[in-house]
């Protein structure tokens, strides 16, 4: 491989943001059917990553582009429950709101952190909510 291609690969790797994601469901102790659910998502850039998070490194694309999305979905019913477009920073906190199902019991959902520009770098996390019956 020519040195120029190796330099291009190194440049891309140095520009690619390495983002750690964590999340917590707020007020999950007393979740009732049809109530709002708030998912607090924290995104934090790895300190060894680029010093500035900017547009995607795509020299042949005609305009600067950066698109990151956080999505909550129900894989069993193929439903999108919440979606938010974000701009990456060193540290970001984002809240996603959606409605609890009307059925009582445990329900499995997926949380996705996705890029509309970088192929294969999506992150996905499963989580479960427990909807209690009416008191």
Coordinates of N, CA and C in Angstrom, one line a residue:
X1 N 0.9 -1.2 0.0 CA 0.0 0.0 0.0 C 0.9 1.2 0.0
X2 N 0.6 2.2 -0.9 CA 1.4 3.4 -0.9 C 1.3 4.2 0.4
X3 N 2.4 5.0 0.7 CA 2.4 5.8 1.9 C 1.3 6.8 1.9
X4 N 0.9 7.3 0.8 CA -0.2 8.3 0.7 C -1.5 7.7 1.2
X5 N -1.7 6.4 0.9 CA -2.9 5.8 1.3 C -2.9 5.5 2.8
X6 N -1.7 5.1 3.3 CA -1.5 4.9 4.8 C -1.7 6.2 5.5
X7 N -1.3 7.3 5.0 CA -1.5 8.6 5.6 C -3.0 8.9 5.7
X8 N -3.7 8.6 4.6 CA -5.1 8.9 4.5 C -5.8 8.1 5.6
X9 N -5.5 6.8 5.7 CA -6.1 5.9 6.7 C -5.8 6.5 8.1
X10 N -4.5 6.8 8.4 CA -4.2 7.4 9.7 C -4.9 8.7 10.0
X11 N -5.1 9.5 9.0 CA -5.8 10.8 9.2 C -7.3 10.5 9.6
X12 N -7.9 9.6 8.8 CA -9.3 9.2 9.1 C -9.4 8.7 10.5
X13 N -8.5 7.7 10.9 CA -8.6 7.2 12.3 C -8.4 8.2 13.3
X14 N -7.6 9.2 13.1 CA -7.3 10.2 14.1 C -8.5 11.2 14.2
X15 N -9.3 11.3 13.1 CA -10.5 12.2 13.1 C -11.7 11.5 13.6
X16 N -11.8 10.2 13.6 CA -13.0 9.5 14.0 C -13.2 9.6 15.5
X17 N -14.4 10.1 15.9 CA -14.7 10.3 17.3 C -15.1 9.0 18.0
X18 N -14.4 8.7 19.1 CA -14.7 7.5 19.9 C -15.6 7.9 21.0
X19 N -16.9 7.6 21.0 CA -17.9 8.1 21.9 C -18.4 7.0 22.8
X20 N -18.3 7.2 24.1 CA -18.9 6.3 25.1 C -20.3 6.7 25.5
X21 N -21.2 5.8 25.5 CA -22.6 6.2 25.8 C -23.0 5.4 27.1
X22 N -23.7 6.1 28.0 CA -24.4 5.5 29.1 C -25.8 6.1 29.2
X23 N -26.7 5.4 29.9 CA -28.0 5.9 30.0 C -28.7 5.4 31.3
X24 N -29.7 6.1 31.7 CA -30.4 5.7 32.9 C -31.9 6.1 32.7
X25 N -32.8 5.3 33.1 CA -34.2 5.6 33.1 C -34.6 6.3 34.3
X26 N -35.2 7.5 34.2 CA -35.5 8.3 35.3 C -36.9 7.9 35.8
X27 N -37.1 7.9 37.1 CA -38.4 7.6 37.8 C -38.9 6.2 37.4
X28 N -38.0 5.2 37.3 CA -38.5 3.9 36.9 C -39.1 3.1 38.0
X29 N -39.0 3.5 39.2 CA -39.6 2.7 40.3 C -41.1 2.6 40.3
X30 N -41.8 3.6 39.8 CA -43.2 3.6 39.9 C -43.8 3.9 38.5
X31 N -43.4 3.1 37.5 CA -43.8 3.3 36.1 C -45.2 2.7 35.9
X32 N -46.2 3.5 35.5 CA -47.6 3.0 35.2 C -47.9 3.1 33.8
X33 N -48.9 2.3 33.3 CA -49.3 2.3 31.9 C -49.6 3.7 31.4
X34 N -49.1 4.0 30.2 CA -49.4 5.2 29.5 C -48.7 6.5 30.1
X35 N -47.9 6.3 31.1 CA -47.1 7.4 31.6 C -45.9 7.7 30.8
X36 N -45.3 8.9 30.9 CA -44.1 9.2 30.2 C -42.9 8.6 30.8
X37 N -42.0 8.1 30.0 CA -40.7 7.6 30.3 C -39.6 8.5 29.9
X38 N -38.7 8.9 30.8 CA -37.6 9.7 30.4 C -36.3 8.9 30.5
X39 N -35.6 8.9 29.4 CA -34.3 8.2 29.3 C -33.2 9.3 29.2
X40 N -32.3 9.3 30.2 CA -31.2 10.3 30.3 C -30.0 9.6 29.7
X41 N -29.5 10.1 28.5 CA -28.4 9.5 27.8 C -27.2 10.5 28.0
X42 N -26.1 9.9 28.3 CA -24.8 10.7 28.4 C -23.9 10.2 27.4
X43 N -23.4 11.1 26.6 CA -22.4 10.8 25.5 C -21.1 11.5 25.9
X44 N -20.0 10.8 25.9 CA -18.7 11.4 26.3 C -17.6 10.9 25.4
X45 N -16.9 11.8 24.8 CA -15.8 11.5 23.9 C -14.6 10.9 24.7
X46 N -14.0 9.9 24.1 CA -12.8 9.3 24.7 C -11.7 10.4 24.6
X47 N -11.0 10.6 25.7 CA -10.0 11.7 25.8 C -8.9 11.4 24.8
X48 N -8.7 10.2 24.3 CA -7.6 10.0 23.4 C -8.1 10.3 21.9
X49 N -9.3 10.7 21.7 CA -9.8 10.9 20.4 C -9.4 12.3 19.9
X50 N -9.9 12.8 18.8 CA -9.6 14.1 18.3 C -9.9 15.2 19.3
X51 N -9.2 16.3 19.3 CA -9.4 17.4 20.2 C -10.7 18.1 19.9
X52 N -11.0 18.2 18.6 CA -12.2 18.8 18.2 C -13.1 17.9 17.4
X53 N -14.4 17.9 17.7 CA -15.3 17.0 17.0 C -15.9 17.9 15.9
X54 N -15.7 17.5 14.7 CA -16.2 18.3 13.6 C -16.9 17.5 12.6
X55 N -17.0 18.0 11.4 CA -17.8 17.2 10.4 C -17.0 16.0 10.0
X56 N -17.8 15.1 9.4 CA -17.2 13.8 8.9 C -16.1 14.0 8.0
X57 N -15.0 13.2 8.1 CA -13.9 13.3 7.2 C -14.2 12.6 5.9
X58 N -14.7 13.4 4.9 CA -15.2 12.8 3.6 C -14.7 13.8 2.6
X59 N -13.5 13.7 2.2 CA -12.9 14.8 1.2 C -13.6 14.8 -0.1
X60 N -14.3 13.7 -0.5 CA -14.9 13.7 -1.8 C -16.4 14.1 -1.8
X61 N -16.9 14.3 -0.6 CA -18.3 14.7 -0.4 C -18.4 16.2 -0.6
X62 N -19.4 16.7 -1.4 CA -19.4 18.1 -1.8 C -19.6 19.1 -0.6
X63 N -20.2 18.7 0.5 CA -20.4 19.6 1.6 C -20.0 19.0 2.9
X64 N -19.8 19.8 3.9 CA -19.5 19.3 5.3 C -20.7 18.6 5.8
X65 N -20.5 17.5 6.5 CA -21.7 16.7 7.0 C -21.3 16.1 8.3
X66 N -22.3 16.2 9.2 CA -22.2 15.5 10.5 C -23.6 15.2 10.9
X67 N -23.9 13.9 11.1 CA -25.3 13.5 11.6 C -25.2 12.4 12.5
X68 N -25.6 12.6 13.8 CA -25.7 11.6 14.8 C -27.1 11.6 15.4
X69 N -27.6 10.4 15.6 CA -28.9 10.2 16.1 C -28.9 9.3 17.3
X70 N -29.9 9.5 18.2 CA -30.2 8.6 19.3 C -31.6 8.2 19.1
X71 N -31.8 6.9 19.2 CA -33.1 6.3 18.8 C -33.5 5.3 19.9
X72 N -34.8 5.3 20.3 CA -35.4 4.2 21.1 C -36.4 3.5 20.2
X73 N -36.2 2.2 20.2 CA -37.1 1.4 19.4 C -37.6 0.1 20.0
X74 N -38.7 -0.4 19.6 CA -39.2 -1.7 20.0 C -39.0 -2.7 18.8
X75 N -38.1 -3.6 19.0 CA -37.8 -4.5 17.9 C -38.9 -5.5 17.6
X76 N -39.7 -5.9 18.6 CA -40.7 -6.9 18.4 C -41.9 -6.3 17.5
X77 N -42.2 -5.0 17.7 CA -43.3 -4.4 17.0 C -42.8 -3.5 15.9
X78 N -41.5 -3.4 15.7 CA -40.9 -2.5 14.7 C -41.4 -1.1 14.8
X79 N -41.5 -0.6 16.1 CA -41.9 0.8 16.3 C -40.7 1.6 16.8
X80 N -40.8 2.9 16.3 CA -39.8 3.9 16.7 C -40.5 4.7 17.8
X81 N -39.9 4.7 19.0 CA -40.6 5.4 20.2 C -40.0 6.8 20.4
X82 N -38.8 7.0 20.1 CA -38.2 8.3 20.4 C -36.9 8.4 19.5
X83 N -36.7 9.7 19.0 CA -35.6 9.9 18.1 C -35.1 11.4 18.4
X84 N -33.8 11.6 18.4 CA -33.3 12.9 18.6 C -32.0 13.0 17.8
X85 N -31.8 14.1 17.0 CA -30.6 14.4 16.3 C -29.7 15.2 17.2
X86 N -28.5 14.9 17.2 CA -27.6 15.6 18.1 C -26.3 16.0 17.3
X87 N -25.6 17.0 17.9 CA -24.3 17.4 17.5 C -23.3 17.0 18.5
X88 N -22.3 16.3 18.1 CA -21.3 15.8 19.1 C -20.5 16.9 19.8
X89 N -20.3 16.7 21.1 CA -19.4 17.6 21.8 C -18.6 16.7 22.7
X90 N -17.7 17.2 23.5 CA -16.9 16.4 24.4 C -17.8 15.6 25.3
X91 N -18.8 16.3 25.9 CA -19.8 15.6 26.8 C -21.1 16.2 26.5
X92 N -22.1 15.3 26.3 CA -23.5 15.8 26.1 C -24.4 14.9 26.9
X93 N -25.5 15.6 27.4 CA -26.5 14.9 28.0 C -27.8 15.2 27.3
X94 N -28.5 14.1 26.9 CA -29.7 14.2 26.1 C -30.9 13.4 26.8
X95 N -32.1 14.0 26.8 CA -33.2 13.3 27.3 C -34.1 12.9 26.2
X96 N -34.5 11.6 26.2 CA -35.5 11.1 25.3 C -36.7 10.7 26.0
X97 N -37.9 11.2 25.5 CA -39.2 10.9 26.2 C -40.0 10.0 25.3
X98 N -40.7 9.1 25.9 CA -41.6 8.2 25.2 C -42.7 7.7 26.2
X99 N -43.7 7.1 25.7 CA -44.8 6.7 26.5 C -44.7 5.2 26.9
X100 N -45.0 4.9 28.1 CA -45.0 3.5 28.6 C -46.2 2.7 27.9
X101 N -46.0 1.5 27.6 CA -47.1 0.7 27.0 C -48.2 0.6 28.0
X102 N -49.4 0.3 27.5 CA -50.6 0.1 28.3 C -50.6 -1.3 29.0
X103 N -49.8 -2.2 28.5 CA -49.7 -3.5 29.1 C -48.8 -3.5 30.3
X104 N -49.3 -4.2 31.3 CA -48.5 -4.3 32.6 C -47.4 -5.4 32.4
X105 N -46.3 -5.2 33.0 CA -45.2 -6.2 32.9 C -43.9 -5.6 32.3
X106 N -43.0 -6.5 32.1 CA -41.7 -6.1 31.6 C -41.7 -6.0 30.0
X107 N -41.0 -5.0 29.5 CA -41.0 -4.7 28.1 C -39.6 -4.4 27.7
X108 N -39.1 -5.1 26.7 CA -37.7 -4.9 26.2 C -37.7 -3.9 25.1
X109 N -36.7 -3.0 25.1 CA -36.5 -2.0 24.1 C -35.0 -1.9 23.7
X110 N -34.7 -1.2 22.7 CA -33.3 -1.0 22.2 C -33.1 0.5 22.2
X111 N -31.9 0.9 22.6 CA -31.4 2.2 22.4 C -30.2 2.2 21.4
X112 N -30.3 3.1 20.4 CA -29.3 3.1 19.4 C -28.6 4.5 19.3
X113 N -27.3 4.4 19.1 CA -26.6 5.6 18.8 C -26.0 5.4 17.4
X114 N -26.5 6.3 16.5 CA -26.2 6.0 15.1 C -25.6 7.2 14.4
X115 N -24.8 6.9 13.4 CA -24.3 8.0 12.5 C -24.9 7.8 11.1
X116 N -25.2 8.9 10.5 CA -25.7 8.8 9.1 C -24.6 8.9 8.1
X117 N -23.4 8.9 8.6 CA -22.2 9.0 7.7 C -21.2 8.0 7.8
X118 N -21.0 7.5 9.0 CA -20.0 6.4 9.3 C -20.7 5.1 9.3
X119 N -20.3 4.2 8.3 CA -20.9 2.9 8.2 C -20.3 2.0 9.2
X120 N -21.1 1.2 10.0 CA -20.7 0.2 10.9 C -20.2 0.7 12.2
X121 N -20.5 1.9 12.6 CA -20.0 2.4 13.9 C -21.2 2.6 14.9
X122 N -22.4 2.1 14.5 CA -23.5 2.3 15.4 C -23.3 1.5 16.7
X123 N -23.9 2.0 17.8 CA -23.9 1.3 19.0 C -25.4 1.0 19.4
X124 N -25.6 -0.1 20.0 CA -26.9 -0.5 20.4 C -26.9 -1.2 21.8
X125 N -27.9 -0.8 22.6 CA -28.0 -1.3 23.9 C -29.4 -1.7 24.2
X126 N -29.6 -2.9 24.8 CA -30.9 -3.3 25.2 C -31.2 -2.9 26.6
X127 N -32.5 -2.6 26.9 CA -32.9 -2.3 28.2 C -34.4 -2.7 28.4
X128 N -34.7 -2.9 29.7 CA -36.1 -3.4 30.0 C -36.7 -2.4 30.9
X129 N -38.0 -2.2 30.7 CA -38.8 -1.4 31.6 C -39.8 -2.3 32.3
X130 N -40.3 -2.0 33.5 CA -41.2 -2.8 34.2 C -42.4 -1.9 34.5
X131 N -43.5 -2.1 33.8 CA -44.7 -1.3 34.0 C -45.6 -2.0 35.0
X132 N -45.8 -1.2 36.1 CA -46.6 -1.7 37.2 C -48.1 -1.5 37.0
X133 N -49.0 -2.3 37.6 CA -50.4 -2.1 37.5 C -50.9 -0.9 38.2
X134 N -52.1 -0.5 38.0 CA -52.6 0.7 38.6 C -52.8 0.4 40.1
X135 N -52.5 1.5 40.9 CA -52.5 1.3 42.3 C -53.9 1.5 42.9

